[in-house]
Structure formats: C-alpha cells, structure tokens
Coordinates of C-alpha atoms and ligand atoms in Angstrom, one line a residue:
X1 CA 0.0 0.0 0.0
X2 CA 1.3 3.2 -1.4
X3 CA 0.8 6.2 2.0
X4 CA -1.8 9.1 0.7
X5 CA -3.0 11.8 2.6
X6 CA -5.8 10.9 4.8
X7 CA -9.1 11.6 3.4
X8 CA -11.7 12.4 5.3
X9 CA -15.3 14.2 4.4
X10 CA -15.6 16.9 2.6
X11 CA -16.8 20.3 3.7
X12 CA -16.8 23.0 1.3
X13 CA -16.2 26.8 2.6
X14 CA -19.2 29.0 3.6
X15 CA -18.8 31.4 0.3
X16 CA -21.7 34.2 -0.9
X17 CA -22.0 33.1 -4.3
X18 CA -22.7 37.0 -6.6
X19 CA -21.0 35.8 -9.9
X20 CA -22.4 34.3 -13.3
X21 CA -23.8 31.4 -11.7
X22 CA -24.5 29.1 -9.4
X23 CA -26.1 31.8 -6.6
X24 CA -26.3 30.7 -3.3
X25 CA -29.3 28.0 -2.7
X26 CA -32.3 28.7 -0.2
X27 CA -32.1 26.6 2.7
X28 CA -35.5 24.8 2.0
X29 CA -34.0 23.6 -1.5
X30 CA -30.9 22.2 0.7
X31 CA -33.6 20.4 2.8
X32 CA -34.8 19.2 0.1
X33 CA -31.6 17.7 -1.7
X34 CA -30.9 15.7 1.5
X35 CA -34.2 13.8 1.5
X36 CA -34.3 10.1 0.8
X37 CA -34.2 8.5 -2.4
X38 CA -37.0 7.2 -4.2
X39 CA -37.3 5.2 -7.6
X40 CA -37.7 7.3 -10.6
X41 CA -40.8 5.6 -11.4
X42 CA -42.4 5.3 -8.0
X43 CA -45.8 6.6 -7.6
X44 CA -44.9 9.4 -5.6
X45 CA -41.7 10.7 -7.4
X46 CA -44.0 10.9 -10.4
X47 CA -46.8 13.2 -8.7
X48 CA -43.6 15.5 -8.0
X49 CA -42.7 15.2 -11.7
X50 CA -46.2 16.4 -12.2
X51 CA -46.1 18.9 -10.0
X52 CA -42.7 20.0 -11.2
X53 CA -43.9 20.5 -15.1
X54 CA -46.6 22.7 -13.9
X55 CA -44.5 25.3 -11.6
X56 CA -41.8 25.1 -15.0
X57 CA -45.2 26.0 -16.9
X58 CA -45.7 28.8 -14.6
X59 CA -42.1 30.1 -14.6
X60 CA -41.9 30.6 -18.1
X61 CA -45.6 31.8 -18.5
X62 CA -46.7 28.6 -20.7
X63 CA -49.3 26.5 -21.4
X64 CA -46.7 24.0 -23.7
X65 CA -47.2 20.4 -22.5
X66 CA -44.3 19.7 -23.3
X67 CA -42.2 21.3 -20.4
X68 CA -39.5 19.3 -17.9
X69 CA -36.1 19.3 -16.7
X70 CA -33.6 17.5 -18.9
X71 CA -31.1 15.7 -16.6
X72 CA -27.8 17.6 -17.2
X73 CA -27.0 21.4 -17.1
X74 CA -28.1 24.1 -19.3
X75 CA -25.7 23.0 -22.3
X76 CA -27.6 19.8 -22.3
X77 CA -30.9 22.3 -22.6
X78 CA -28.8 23.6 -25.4
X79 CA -27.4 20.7 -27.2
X80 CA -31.1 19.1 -27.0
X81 CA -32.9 22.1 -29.0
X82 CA -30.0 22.1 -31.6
X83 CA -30.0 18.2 -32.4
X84 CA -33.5 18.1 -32.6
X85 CA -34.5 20.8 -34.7
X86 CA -31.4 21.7 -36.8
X87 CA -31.2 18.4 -39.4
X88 CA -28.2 18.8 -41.9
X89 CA -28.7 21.1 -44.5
X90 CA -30.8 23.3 -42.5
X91 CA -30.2 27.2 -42.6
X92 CA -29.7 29.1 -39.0
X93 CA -29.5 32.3 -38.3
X94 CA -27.0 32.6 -35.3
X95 CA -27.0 35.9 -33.6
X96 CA -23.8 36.3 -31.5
X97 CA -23.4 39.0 -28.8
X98 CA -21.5 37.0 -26.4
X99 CA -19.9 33.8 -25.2
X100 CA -23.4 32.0 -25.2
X101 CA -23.9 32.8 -29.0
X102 CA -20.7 31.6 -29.6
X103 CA -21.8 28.0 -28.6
X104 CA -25.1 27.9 -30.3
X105 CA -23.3 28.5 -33.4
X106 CA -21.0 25.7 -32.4
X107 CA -23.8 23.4 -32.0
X108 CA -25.7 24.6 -35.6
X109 CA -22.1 23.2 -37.1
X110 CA -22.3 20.1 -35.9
X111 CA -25.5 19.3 -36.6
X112 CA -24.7 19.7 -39.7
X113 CA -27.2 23.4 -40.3
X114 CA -25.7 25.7 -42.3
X115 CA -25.0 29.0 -39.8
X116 CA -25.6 33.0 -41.0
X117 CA -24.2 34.8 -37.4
X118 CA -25.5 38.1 -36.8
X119 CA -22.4 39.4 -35.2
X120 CA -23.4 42.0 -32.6
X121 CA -20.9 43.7 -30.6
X122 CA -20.0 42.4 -27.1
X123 CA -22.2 43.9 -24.4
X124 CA -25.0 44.8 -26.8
X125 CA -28.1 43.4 -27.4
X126 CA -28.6 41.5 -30.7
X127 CA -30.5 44.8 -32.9
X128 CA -33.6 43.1 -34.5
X129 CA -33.0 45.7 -37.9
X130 CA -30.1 43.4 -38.6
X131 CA -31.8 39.9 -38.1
X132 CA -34.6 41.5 -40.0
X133 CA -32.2 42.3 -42.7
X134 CA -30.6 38.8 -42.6
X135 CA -34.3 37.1 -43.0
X136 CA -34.9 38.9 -45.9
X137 CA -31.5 38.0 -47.6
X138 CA -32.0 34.4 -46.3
X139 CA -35.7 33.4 -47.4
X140 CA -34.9 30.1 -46.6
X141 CA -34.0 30.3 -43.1
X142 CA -35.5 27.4 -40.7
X143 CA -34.4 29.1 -37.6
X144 CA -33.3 32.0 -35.6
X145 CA -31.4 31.3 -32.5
X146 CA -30.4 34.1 -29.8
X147 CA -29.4 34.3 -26.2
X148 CA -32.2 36.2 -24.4
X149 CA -29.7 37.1 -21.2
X150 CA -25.9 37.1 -22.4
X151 CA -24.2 36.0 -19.3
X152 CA -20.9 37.1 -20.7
X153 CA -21.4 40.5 -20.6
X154 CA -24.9 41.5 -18.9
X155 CA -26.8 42.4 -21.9
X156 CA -30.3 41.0 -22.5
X157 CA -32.0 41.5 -25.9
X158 CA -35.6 41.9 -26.9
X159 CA -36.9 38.3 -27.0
X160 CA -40.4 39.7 -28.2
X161 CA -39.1 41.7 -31.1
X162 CA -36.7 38.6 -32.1
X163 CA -39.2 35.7 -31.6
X164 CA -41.8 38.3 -34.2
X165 CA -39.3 39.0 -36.6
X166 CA -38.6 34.6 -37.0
X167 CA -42.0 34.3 -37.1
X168 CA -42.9 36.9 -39.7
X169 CA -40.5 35.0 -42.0
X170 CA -41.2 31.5 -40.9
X171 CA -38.6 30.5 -39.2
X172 CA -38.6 28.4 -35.7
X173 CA -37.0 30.1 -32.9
X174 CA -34.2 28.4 -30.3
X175 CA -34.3 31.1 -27.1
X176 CA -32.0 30.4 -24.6
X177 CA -33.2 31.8 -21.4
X178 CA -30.5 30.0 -18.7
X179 CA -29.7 33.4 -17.0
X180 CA -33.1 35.4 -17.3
X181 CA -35.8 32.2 -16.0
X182 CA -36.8 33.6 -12.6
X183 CA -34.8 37.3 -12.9
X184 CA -36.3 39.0 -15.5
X185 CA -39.7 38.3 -17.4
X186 CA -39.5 35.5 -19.7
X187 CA -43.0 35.4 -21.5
X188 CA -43.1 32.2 -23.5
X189 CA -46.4 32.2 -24.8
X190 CA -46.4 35.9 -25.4
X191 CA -43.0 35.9 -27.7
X192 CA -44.5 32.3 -29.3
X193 CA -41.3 31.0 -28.8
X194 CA -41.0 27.5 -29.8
X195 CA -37.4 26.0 -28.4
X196 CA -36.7 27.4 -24.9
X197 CA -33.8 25.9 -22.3
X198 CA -32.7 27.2 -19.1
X199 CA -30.7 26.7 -16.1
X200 CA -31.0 25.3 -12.7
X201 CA -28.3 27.3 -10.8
X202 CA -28.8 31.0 -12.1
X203 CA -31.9 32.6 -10.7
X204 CA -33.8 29.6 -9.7
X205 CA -30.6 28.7 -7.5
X206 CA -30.8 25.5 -7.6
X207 CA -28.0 22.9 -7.1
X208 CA -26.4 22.9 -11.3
X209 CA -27.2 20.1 -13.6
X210 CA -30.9 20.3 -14.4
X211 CA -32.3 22.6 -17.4
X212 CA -35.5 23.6 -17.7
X213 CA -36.8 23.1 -21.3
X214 CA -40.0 24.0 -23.4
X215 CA -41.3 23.3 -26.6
X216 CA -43.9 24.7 -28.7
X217 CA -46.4 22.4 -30.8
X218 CA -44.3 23.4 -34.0
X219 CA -41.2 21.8 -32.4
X220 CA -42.8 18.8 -32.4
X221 CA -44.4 18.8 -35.9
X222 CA -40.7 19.6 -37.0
X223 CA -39.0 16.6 -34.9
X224 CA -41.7 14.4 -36.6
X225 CA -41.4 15.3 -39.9
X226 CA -37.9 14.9 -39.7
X227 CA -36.7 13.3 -43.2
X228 CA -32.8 13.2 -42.8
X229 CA -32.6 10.3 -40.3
X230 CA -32.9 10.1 -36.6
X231 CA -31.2 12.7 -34.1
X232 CA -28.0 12.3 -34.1
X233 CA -27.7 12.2 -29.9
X234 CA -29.8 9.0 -28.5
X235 CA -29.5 10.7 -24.8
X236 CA -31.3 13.7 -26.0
X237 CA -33.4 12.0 -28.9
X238 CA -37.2 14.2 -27.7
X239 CA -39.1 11.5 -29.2
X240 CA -37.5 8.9 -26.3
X241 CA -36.6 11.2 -23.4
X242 CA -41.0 11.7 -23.9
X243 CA -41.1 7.9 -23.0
X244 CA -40.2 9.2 -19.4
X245 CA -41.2 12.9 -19.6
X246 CA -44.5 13.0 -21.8
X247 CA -48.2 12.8 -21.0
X248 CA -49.0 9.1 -21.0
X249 CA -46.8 5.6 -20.9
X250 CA -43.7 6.1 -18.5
X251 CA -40.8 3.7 -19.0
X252 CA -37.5 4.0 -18.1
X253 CA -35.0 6.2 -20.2
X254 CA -32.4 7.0 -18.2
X255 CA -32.4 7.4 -13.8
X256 CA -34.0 10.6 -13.1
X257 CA -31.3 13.2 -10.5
X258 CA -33.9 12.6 -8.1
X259 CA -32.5 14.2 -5.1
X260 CA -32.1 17.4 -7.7
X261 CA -35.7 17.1 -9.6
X262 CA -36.6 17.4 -5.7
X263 CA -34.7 20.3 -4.9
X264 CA -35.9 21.9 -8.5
X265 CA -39.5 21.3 -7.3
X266 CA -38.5 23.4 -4.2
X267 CA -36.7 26.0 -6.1
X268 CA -39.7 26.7 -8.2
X269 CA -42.1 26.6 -5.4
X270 CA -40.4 29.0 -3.5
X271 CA -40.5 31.6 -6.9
X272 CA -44.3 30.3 -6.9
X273 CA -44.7 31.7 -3.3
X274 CA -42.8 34.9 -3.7
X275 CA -44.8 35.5 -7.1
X276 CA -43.0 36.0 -10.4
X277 CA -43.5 39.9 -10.9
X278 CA -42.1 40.5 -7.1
X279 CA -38.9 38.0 -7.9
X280 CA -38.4 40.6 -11.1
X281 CA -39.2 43.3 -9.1
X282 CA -36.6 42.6 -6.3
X283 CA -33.8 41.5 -8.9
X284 CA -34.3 45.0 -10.4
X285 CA -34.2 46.8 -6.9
X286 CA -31.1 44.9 -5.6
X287 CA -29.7 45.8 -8.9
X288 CA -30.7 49.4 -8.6
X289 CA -28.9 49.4 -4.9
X290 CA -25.6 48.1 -6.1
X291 CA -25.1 50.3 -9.4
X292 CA -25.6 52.9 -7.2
X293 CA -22.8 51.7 -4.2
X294 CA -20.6 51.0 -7.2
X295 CA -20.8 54.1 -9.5
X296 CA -20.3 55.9 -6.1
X297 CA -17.1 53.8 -6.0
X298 CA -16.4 55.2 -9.5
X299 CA -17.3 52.3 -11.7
X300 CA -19.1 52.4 -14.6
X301 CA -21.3 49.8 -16.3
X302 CA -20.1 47.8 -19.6
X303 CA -24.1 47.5 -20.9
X304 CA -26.3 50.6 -21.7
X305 CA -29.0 51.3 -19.3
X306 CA -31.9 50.0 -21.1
X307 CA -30.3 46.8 -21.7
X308 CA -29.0 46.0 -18.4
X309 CA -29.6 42.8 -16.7
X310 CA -30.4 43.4 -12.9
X311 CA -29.2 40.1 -12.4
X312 CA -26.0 40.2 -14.2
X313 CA -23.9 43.7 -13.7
X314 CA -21.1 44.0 -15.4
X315 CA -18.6 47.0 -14.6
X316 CA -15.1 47.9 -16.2
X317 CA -12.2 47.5 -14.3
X318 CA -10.3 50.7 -12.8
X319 CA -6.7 51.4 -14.4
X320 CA -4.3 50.1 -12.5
X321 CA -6.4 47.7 -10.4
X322 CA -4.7 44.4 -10.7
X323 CA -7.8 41.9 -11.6
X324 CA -7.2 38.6 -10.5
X325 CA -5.9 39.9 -7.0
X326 CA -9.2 41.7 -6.4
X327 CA -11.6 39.0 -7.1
X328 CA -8.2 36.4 -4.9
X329 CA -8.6 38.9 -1.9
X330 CA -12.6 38.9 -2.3
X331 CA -12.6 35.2 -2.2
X332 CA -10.3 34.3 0.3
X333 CA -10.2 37.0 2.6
X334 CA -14.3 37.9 2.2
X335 CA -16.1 34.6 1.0
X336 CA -17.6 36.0 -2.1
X337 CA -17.2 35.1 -5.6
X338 CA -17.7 37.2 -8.4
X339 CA -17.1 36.9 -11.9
X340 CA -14.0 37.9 -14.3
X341 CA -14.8 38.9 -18.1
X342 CA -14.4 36.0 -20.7
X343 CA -13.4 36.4 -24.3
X344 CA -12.3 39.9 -25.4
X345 CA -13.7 41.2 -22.2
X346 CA -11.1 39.0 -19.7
X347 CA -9.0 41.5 -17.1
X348 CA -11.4 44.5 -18.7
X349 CA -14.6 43.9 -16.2
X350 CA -15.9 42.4 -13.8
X351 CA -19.7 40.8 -13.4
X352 CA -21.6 40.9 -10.1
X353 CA -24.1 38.6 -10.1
X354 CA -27.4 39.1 -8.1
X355 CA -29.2 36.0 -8.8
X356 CA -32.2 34.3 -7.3
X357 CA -31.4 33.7 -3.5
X358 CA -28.0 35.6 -3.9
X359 CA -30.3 38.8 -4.9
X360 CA -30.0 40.0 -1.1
X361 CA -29.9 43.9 0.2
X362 CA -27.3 42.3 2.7
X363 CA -25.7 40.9 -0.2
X364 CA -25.2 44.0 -2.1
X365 CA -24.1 46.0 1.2
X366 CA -21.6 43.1 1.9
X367 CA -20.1 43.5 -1.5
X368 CA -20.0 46.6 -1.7
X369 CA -18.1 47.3 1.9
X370 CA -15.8 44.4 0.7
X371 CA -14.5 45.4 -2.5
X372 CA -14.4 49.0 -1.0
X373 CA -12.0 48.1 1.5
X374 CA -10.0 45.7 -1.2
X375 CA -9.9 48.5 -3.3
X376 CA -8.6 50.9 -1.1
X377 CA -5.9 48.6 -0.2
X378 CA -4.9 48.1 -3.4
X379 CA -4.2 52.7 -3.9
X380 CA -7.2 53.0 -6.0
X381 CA -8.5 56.3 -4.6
X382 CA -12.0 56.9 -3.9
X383 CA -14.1 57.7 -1.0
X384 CA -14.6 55.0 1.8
X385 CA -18.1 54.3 2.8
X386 CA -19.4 56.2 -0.4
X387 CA -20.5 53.3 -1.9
X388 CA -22.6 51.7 1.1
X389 CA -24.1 55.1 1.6
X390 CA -25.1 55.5 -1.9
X391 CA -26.6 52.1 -1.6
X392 CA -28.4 52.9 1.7
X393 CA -29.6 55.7 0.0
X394 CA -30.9 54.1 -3.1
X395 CA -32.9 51.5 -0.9
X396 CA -34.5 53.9 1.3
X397 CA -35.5 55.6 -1.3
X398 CA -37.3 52.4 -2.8
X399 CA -38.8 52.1 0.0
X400 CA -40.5 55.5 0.1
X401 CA -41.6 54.6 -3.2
X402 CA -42.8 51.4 -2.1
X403 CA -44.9 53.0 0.8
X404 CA -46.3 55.4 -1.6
X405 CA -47.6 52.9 -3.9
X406 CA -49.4 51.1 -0.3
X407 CA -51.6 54.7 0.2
Ligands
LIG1 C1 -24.6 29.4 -17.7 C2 -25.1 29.6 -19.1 C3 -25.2 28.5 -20.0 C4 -24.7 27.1 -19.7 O1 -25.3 26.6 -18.6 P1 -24.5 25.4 -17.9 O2 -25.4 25.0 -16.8 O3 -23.2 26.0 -17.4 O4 -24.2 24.3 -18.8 C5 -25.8 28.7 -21.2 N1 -26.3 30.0 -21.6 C6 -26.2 31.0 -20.8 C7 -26.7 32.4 -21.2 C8 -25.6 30.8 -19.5 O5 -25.5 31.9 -18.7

C-alpha cells in the first residue's frame, strides 16, 4: 500500500455566491436535496414530476405540454434544442453578442445546419434591424437562435421583437433563457417562442445540472417530420426522453437526478410563493442598490441602461487595479465570488451577479463594503463608505416609493 494523505469528508467553505452562476441556494431547496431516495418511477416521485412540469409551466408563462427538466446542465438544454430541430442542410440564423452565442453556433455546425451569425458587438443586445435584414437576404432560413440574457457581458436582448421578426419570415425560434428564467420576465407564450432551455443554478438557485426546457407544438411537428434520419444524440433524442417525460406511458429512459428534480421542485415553489413579478421586481431593486454603491465607488457599467440585466452587472475594471488579485482577496479573505470577463472582455470587467437567493440587500451591502476596502488597499482612490451610503440611499428611497404605492 502506497501512504496518501488521509481523506476524510468533505466540507466546502461557507462562500456568498454573486458571480455568473451558481447563486447561493435557499435553505429549504438544501432540505430538500438531503431527502431520501426514491425510484424514478415510484408513484410518488411521479406526482412531483407532475407537479414540477406545472410550476416550470408557470415560470416561463406557458401553457406547452411539453415542459420538464432535462437531466444535465443548461448546455444539455442547449445541445437538446440544436439536435432536434437543426437536421443537416438546415439554414440558421445565429445571432452572437457573447460567449453564449458563440456556442449555439457551435452546435448549428455540428449538426450539420448551415450558420448565417448576426455578429453583434459584445455587451450589446442582438439589434432586431439586422436579423430583419438577414431574413430577408435568407428566405430560406429554418431558424433564428439568440441568447435572451448574455451572461458574458450582462446584456439581454428583446426576445419579443426577435421571436416576431422569426416568425414573420417562418422561421422556428431556439431562445435560450438560462440566465433570465426567474430574474427578469420571460414570456413564452407571449414571444411564441418554440425551443426554450434554461438553467438550474442561475436565478432559480438550484444545485447545477438540471435545465428547464419548453417546446412549442411546432417543435414537435418539426422533430416528426424529420426526413434526414434520426437525431443524431440517442440521450437527447425528444421522441425517447418523452417515453419518461410525456403525457402518457412512463418507461425508463435514463435514472432521473432525483434528489435534484426534488430540490428543483422546491426552487420553483419558492418563486411560486414569492410571485413572479415580485422576484423581477426585487432582482431589479437589488440591482438598482448596487449600481448605485458602485458608481459611487467610480465604476461604470459595460451595458447601456436599457439593456441592463439586474441580475447580471457587469462593470469595467479601474486602471491600474490588478484583476485577479481583487476577485483572490474577495474570495479568500471575504467569501464571495464574483465573476471575471471572458473572451475579449477578460482582465477589462468584472460581473456581479445578483441571482435568485444571492439577490439580497445584505448581499449588495456586503459586497459593496468588501471590494471598497480591497480597493482601497490596493491605492485606488475613492471615498470610503461612499459606496454603502449611496446604496443605503438608493434602498431607502425604494422604500418610500414602495410606501407610496401602499396609500
Ligand atoms: C450558464 C449559461 C449557459 C450554460 O449553462 P451550464 O449549466 O453551465 O451548462 C448557457 N447559456 C447562458 C446564457 C448561461 O448563462
């Protein structure tokens, strides 16, 4: 026997999670993971199934039948609306604002579509003139695909104006909605999307590896009209995952995450309980508090106004700040994560996340006070305390708002 270290249980460091994803999860949706294991197919794990479709239905304001977790994180979500819809030969219109868009083109490849990318610079949202302009030089395009909330950067495009435009020119629509389900309205019936995937561990902070998908009735006449073969991916084939999933005859697929379809079920509930409008409503208030602690701090926002993501800020980074020791002496000496810029944006900003349970007035005070002080070590000049008073000012000023709207 070879000596190792001694292993003993693992015990992962209290950290406040405010980056791209995963947030912090709610204690009940702990409680929930830790419950006892059931069989995938026993009669009570299927009335949470059930259950679980319906509170997805209501999350994404649906009435699409066809609505369930895929087991696997949101690139499964991703992977599973490419493969079925896109069959070779296809034309897809790809519209790329970020790192997201980036991957959906990635997938239209290898399914063998043939991409058009509406390139869209990083940090805005995707302009529906241009995708407008690429329909009509593309008469023959099957589907649009776009990222609803760019995680990269903190832009989120207008879904409604995109989803129209497709469907103007008959094309399907592939929305990917992994960082805007549960943080900012996602209206799936109103925009008539047809593909839709999200995420478990963005603003439904849940533990990662479920995505939430939904599918109109026109994804389904196009899955069974396919004439090029069967989908390429047997895991993510919908016409067997249904065997499990779908209204009638449940057979095994594949095992069901139970312990996680339990703690989705809780996630959802909770943003059942709170109400969907006050979940947006307090994502765009926690958001309001911070961009004012941190422009008092002298930061300014990557993303116009009007195309901000409450949950998703993104900020440049001073000159002269040294990146990866801010978000090191965040971590380490303050427990909280936040996220560094990717692609042509890495060591140029930084993107605080308020997301689900992470979207906290303590949170946003706690960052705040913490990167102050980092920052201050570090010789970047500003004003301590600025930034927590702005903030304290900006919430007690939602609150006489609130109070006013009560009389
Ligand atoms: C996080 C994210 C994904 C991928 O989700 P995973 O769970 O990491 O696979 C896809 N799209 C967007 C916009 C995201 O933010």
């Amino acid at each position: 026997m070879t000596q190792t270290k001694r292993i003993t249980s693992f015990h992962p460091p209290r950290r406040t999670l405010l980056g791209p994803g995963p947030s912090d999860m709610n204690p009940r949706v702990m409680t929930a993971l830790a419950q006892p294991a059931i069989g995938y197919l026993d009669p009570a794990f299927v009335t949470m199934m059930e259950e679980l479709k319906e509170l997805m239905r209501y999350a994404y304001q649906t009435t699409n039948p066809l609505t369930f977790p895929m087991s696997g994180p949101g690139s499964v979500g991703m992977e599973a609306c490419f493969v079925n819809l896109v069959e070779p030969g296809d034309k897809v219109i790809v519209c790329r604002n970020g790192v997201f868009g980036g991957r959906m083109l990635e997938n239209v490849e290898r399914c063998g579509g043939v991409p058009v990318v509406l390139e869209e610079t990083w940090g805005e949202p995707v302009d529906p003139n241009k995708l407008e302009a690429l329909l009509k030089a593309n008469p023959d395009t099957k589907i649009v695909a776009f990222v609803h909330a760019e995680t990269s950067t903190g832009a989120q495009s207008d879904a409604q104006a995109l989803c129209d435009l497709a469907r103007q020119h008959g094309a399907l629509t592939i929305v990917d909605c992994v960082t805007s389900l549960g943080g900012t309205p996602v209206l799936l019936d109103a925009w008539q999307a047809d593909a839709t995937y999200s995420g478990s561990q963005k603003c439904l902070s849940c533990t990662p590896g479920l995505s939430p998908v939904s599918f109109s009735e026109r994804v389904i006449a196009k899955v069974k009209a396919r004439t090029k073969g069967k989908v390429q991916s047997w895991f993510m084939d919908l016409n067997l995952v249904l065997a499990y999933w779908g209204e009638t005859a449940r057979t095994y697929h594949h095992t069901a995450p139970g312990n996680s379809l339990y703690a989705l079920h809780e996630a959802l509930l909770l943003l059942k309980e709170e109400g969907l409008e006050n979940a947006w409503e307090r994502h765009r208030r926690n958001h309001e508090a911070l961009k004012a602690g941190l422009e008092a701090m002298g930061l300014s926002y990557l993303v116009k106004p009007e195309a901000r993501l409450p949950q998703l800020n993104s900020v440049y980074i001073p000159a002269g700040v040294d990146d990866l020791a801010v978000r090191k002496s965040l971590l380490l000496d303050y427990n909280i994560e936040i996220g560094a810029g990717l692609g042509p944006l890495a060591g140029k900003i930084w993107r605080f996340g308020l997301m689900g349970y992470s979207s906290r007035q303590e949170n946003v005070l706690l960052v705040l006070s913490a990167l102050s002080a980092v920052l201050g070590e570090m010789g970047y000049k500003h004003e301590a305390g600025a930034a927590e008073a702005a903030a304290h000012h900006a919430i007690a000023a939602q609150h006489v708002a609130a109070a006013k709207v009560k009389r």
